[in-house]
mmCIF file of C-alpha atoms in Angstrom:
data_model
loop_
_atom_site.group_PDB
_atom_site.id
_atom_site.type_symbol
_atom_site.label_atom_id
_atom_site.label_comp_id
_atom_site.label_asym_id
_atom_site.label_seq_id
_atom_site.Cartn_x
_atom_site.Cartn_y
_atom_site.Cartn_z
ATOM 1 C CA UNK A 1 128.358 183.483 76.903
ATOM 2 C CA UNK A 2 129.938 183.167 73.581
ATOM 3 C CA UNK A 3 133.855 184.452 72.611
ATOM 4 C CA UNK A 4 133.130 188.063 73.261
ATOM 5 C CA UNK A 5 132.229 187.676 76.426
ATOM 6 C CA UNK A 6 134.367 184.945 77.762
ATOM 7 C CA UNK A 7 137.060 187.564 76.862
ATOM 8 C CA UNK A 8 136.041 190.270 78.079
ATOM 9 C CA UNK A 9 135.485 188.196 81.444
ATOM 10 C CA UNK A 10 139.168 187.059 81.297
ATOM 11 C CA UNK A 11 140.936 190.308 82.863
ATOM 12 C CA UNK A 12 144.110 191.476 81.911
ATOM 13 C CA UNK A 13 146.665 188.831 81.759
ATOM 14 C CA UNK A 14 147.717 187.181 77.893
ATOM 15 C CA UNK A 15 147.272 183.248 79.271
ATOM 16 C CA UNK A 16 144.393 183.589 81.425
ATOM 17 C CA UNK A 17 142.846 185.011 78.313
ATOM 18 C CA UNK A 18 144.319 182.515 75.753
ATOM 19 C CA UNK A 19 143.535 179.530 78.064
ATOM 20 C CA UNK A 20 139.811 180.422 78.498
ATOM 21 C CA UNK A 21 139.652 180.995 74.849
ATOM 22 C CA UNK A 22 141.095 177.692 73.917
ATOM 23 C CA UNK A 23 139.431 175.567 77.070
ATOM 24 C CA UNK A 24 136.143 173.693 75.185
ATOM 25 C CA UNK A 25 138.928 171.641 73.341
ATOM 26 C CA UNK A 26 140.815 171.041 76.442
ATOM 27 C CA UNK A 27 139.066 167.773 77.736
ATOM 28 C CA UNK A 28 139.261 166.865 81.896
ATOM 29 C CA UNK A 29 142.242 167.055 83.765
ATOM 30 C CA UNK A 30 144.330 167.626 80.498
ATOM 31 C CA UNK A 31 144.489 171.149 81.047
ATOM 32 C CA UNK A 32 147.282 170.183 84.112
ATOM 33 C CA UNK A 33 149.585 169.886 80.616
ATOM 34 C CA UNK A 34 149.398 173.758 80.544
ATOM 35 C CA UNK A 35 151.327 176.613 82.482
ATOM 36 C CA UNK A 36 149.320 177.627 85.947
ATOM 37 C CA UNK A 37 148.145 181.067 83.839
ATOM 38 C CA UNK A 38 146.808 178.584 81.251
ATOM 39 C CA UNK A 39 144.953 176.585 83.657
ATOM 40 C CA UNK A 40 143.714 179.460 85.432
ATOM 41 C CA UNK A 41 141.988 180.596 82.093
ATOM 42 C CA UNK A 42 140.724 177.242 81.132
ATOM 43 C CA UNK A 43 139.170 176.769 84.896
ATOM 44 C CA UNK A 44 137.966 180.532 84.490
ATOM 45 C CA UNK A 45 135.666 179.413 81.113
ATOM 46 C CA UNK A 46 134.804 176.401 82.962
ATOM 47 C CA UNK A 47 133.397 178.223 85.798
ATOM 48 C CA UNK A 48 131.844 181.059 83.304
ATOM 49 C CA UNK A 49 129.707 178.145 81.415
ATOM 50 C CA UNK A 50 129.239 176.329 85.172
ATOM 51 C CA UNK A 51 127.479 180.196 86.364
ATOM 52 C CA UNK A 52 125.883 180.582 83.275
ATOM 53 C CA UNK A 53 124.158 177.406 82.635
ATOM 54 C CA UNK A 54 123.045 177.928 86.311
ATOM 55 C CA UNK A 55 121.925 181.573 86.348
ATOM 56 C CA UNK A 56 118.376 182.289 86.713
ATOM 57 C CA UNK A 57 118.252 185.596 84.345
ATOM 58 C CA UNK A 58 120.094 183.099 81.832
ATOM 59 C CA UNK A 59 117.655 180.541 81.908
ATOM 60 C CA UNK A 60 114.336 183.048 81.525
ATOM 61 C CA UNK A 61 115.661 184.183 78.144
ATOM 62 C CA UNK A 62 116.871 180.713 77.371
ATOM 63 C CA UNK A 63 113.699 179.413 77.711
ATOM 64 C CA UNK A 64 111.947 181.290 75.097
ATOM 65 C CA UNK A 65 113.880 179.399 72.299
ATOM 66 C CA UNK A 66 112.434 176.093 73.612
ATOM 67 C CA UNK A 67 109.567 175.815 71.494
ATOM 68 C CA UNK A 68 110.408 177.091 68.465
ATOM 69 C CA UNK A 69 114.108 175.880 68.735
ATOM 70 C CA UNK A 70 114.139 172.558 70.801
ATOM 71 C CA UNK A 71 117.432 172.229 72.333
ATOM 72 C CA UNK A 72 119.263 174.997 70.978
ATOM 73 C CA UNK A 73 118.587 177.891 73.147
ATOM 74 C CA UNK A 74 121.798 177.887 75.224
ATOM 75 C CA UNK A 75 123.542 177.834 71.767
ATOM 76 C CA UNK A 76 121.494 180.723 70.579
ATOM 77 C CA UNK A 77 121.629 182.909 73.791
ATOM 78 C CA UNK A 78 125.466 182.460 74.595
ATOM 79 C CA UNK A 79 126.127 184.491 70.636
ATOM 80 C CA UNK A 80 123.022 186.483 71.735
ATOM 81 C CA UNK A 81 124.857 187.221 74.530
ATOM 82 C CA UNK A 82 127.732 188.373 73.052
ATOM 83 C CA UNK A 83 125.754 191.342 70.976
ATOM 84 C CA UNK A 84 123.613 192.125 74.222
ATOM 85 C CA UNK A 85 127.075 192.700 75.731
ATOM 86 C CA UNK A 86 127.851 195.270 72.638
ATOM 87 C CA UNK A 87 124.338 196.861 73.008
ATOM 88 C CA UNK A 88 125.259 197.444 76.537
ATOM 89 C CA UNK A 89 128.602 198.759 75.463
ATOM 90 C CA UNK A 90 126.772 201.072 73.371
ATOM 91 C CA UNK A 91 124.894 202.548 76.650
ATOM 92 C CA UNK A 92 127.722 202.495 79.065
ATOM 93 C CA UNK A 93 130.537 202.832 76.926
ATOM 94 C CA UNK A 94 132.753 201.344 80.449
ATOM 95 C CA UNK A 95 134.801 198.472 78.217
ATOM 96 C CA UNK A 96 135.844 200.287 74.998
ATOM 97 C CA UNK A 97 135.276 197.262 73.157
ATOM 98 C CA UNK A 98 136.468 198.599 69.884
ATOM 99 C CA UNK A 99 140.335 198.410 71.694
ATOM 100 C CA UNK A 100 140.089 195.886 73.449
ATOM 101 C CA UNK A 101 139.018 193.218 70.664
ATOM 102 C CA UNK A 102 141.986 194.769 68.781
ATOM 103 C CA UNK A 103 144.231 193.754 71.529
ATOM 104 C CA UNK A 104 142.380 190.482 72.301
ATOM 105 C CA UNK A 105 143.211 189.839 68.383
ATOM 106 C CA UNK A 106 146.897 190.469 69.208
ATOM 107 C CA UNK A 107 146.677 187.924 72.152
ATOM 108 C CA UNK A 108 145.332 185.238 70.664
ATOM 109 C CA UNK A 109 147.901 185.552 67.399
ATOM 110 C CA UNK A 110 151.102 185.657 69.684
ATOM 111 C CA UNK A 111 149.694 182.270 71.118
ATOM 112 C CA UNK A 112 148.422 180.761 67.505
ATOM 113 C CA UNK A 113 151.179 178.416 67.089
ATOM 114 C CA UNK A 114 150.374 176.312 70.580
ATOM 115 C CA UNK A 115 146.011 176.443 69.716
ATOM 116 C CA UNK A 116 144.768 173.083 69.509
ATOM 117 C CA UNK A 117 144.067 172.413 66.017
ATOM 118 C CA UNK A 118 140.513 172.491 65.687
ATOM 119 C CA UNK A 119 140.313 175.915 67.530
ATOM 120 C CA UNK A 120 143.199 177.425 65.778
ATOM 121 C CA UNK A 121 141.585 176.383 62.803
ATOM 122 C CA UNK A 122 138.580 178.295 63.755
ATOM 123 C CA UNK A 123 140.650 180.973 64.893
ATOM 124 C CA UNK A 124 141.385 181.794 61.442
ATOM 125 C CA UNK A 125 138.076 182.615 60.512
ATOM 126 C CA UNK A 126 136.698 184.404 63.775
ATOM 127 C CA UNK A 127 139.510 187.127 62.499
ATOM 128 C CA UNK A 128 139.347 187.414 58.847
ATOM 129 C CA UNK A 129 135.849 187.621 59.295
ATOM 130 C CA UNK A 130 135.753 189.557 62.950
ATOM 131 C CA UNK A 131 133.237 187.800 64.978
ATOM 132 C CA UNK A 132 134.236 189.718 67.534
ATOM 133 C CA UNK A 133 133.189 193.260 65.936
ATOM 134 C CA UNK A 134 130.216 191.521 64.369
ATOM 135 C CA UNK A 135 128.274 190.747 67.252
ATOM 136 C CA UNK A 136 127.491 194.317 67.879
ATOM 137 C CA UNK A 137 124.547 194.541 64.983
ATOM 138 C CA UNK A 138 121.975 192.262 63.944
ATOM 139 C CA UNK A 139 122.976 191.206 60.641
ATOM 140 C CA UNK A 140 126.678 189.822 62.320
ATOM 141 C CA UNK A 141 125.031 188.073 64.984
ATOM 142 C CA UNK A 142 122.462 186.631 62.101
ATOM 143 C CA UNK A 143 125.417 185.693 60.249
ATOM 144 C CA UNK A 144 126.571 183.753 63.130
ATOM 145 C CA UNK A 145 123.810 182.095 64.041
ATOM 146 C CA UNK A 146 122.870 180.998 60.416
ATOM 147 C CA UNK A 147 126.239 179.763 59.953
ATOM 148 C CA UNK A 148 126.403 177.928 63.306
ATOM 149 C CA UNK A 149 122.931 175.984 62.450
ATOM 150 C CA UNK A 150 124.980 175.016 59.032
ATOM 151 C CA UNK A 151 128.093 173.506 60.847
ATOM 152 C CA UNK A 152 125.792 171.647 63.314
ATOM 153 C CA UNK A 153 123.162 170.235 61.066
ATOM 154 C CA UNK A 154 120.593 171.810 62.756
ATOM 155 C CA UNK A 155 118.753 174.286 60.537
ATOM 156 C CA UNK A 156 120.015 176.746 57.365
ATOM 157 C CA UNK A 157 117.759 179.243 59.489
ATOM 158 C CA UNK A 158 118.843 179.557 62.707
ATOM 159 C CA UNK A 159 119.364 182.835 62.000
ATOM 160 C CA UNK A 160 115.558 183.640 62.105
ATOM 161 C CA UNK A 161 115.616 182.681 66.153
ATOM 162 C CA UNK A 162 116.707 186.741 66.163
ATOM 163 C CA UNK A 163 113.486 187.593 65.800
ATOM 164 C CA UNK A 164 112.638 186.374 69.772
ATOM 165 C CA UNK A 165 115.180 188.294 70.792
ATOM 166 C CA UNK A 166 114.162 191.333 68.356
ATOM 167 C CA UNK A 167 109.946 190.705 70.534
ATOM 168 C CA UNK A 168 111.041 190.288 73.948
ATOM 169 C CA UNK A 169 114.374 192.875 73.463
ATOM 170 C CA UNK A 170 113.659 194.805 76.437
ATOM 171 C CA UNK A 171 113.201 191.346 78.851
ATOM 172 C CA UNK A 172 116.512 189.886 77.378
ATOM 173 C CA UNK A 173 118.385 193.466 77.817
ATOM 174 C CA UNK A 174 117.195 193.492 81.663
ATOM 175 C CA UNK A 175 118.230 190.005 82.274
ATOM 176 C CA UNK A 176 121.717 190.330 80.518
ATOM 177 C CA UNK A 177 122.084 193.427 82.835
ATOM 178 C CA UNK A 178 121.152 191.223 85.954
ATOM 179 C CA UNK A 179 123.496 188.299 84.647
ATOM 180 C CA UNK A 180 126.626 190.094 83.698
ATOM 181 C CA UNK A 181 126.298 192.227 86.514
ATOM 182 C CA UNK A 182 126.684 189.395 88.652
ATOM 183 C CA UNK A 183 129.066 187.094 86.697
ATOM 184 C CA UNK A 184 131.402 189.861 87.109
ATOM 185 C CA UNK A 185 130.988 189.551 90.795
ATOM 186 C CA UNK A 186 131.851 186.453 90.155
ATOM 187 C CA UNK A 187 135.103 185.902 88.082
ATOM 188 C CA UNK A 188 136.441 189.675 89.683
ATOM 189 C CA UNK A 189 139.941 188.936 90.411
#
């Protein structure tokens, strides 16, 4: 899962959520320099990527990026992820997304000031530019995934790995049903 869905998977209190937002740039046992809510959140992530890179719905619509996108199908399915999660929003309407990325934007500014750098840095452009919102139609999550193959070096048209996701949208759907269904069994407080 990508941003959206780490934090929607984060529950209600401010440093669970800002430590699993900040936890890929906290390395090891480093995140014992944080408060216990901190290191709750930044366990939380860890356990989120641990479930997903295990989770057999996961893997199915991983796989389909293999040959077409050698390596880069966890990449592409955790942001795919993230708009499957606003598609299902869509249906269920159970989240209120809308609100809750407004308050999730709140979070994350009170805590700005102790980021590490590098995410703080991209901080500042997942809200001038709203990821977060984005991922709910096709063109933001293109966006994202064109941009991300920039920054990595990997392709100018990552982007066009939508169009797997666009042929097999029913199969993905079902399986993001199956695996967020049972990662919130998972992380449920």
């Amino acid at each position: 899962m990508n941003y959206l869905g780490h934090l929607v998977l984060s529950g209600d209190n401010d440093e669970v959520l800002f430590g699993n937002f900040i936890a890929d740039a906290v390395k090891g046992n480093s995140y014992s320099n944080w408060s216990a809510n901190i290191q709750k959140g930044i366990l939380l992530h860890r356990l989120i990527d641990d479930f997903t890179d295990n989770n057999y719905h996961y893997l199915l619509g991983k796989r389909r990026f293999y040959e077409s996108y050698p390596k880069m199908g966890g990449v592409i399915l955790d942001i795919v992820y993230d708009h499957l999660l606003w598609q299902n929003e869509t249906v269920k309407a159970s989240l209120n997304l809308e609100k809750e990325i407004i308050r999730y934007y709140q979070i994350l500014d009170n805590f700005k000031d102790i980021m590490p750098p590098k995410i703080r840095f991209m901080y500042g452009y997942m809200k001038r530019d709203d990821w977060l919102t984005n991922y709910q139609s096709e063109d933001g999550i293109k966006r994202a995934l064109k941009g991300i193959g920039r920054r990595i070096g990997y392709s100018n048209t990552l982007d066009s790995s939508f169009e797997i996701v666009k042929n097999n949208k029913n199969s993905y759907m079902e399986e993001f049903n199956e695996f967020f269904h049972a990662i919130q069994k998972e992380v449920d407080y």
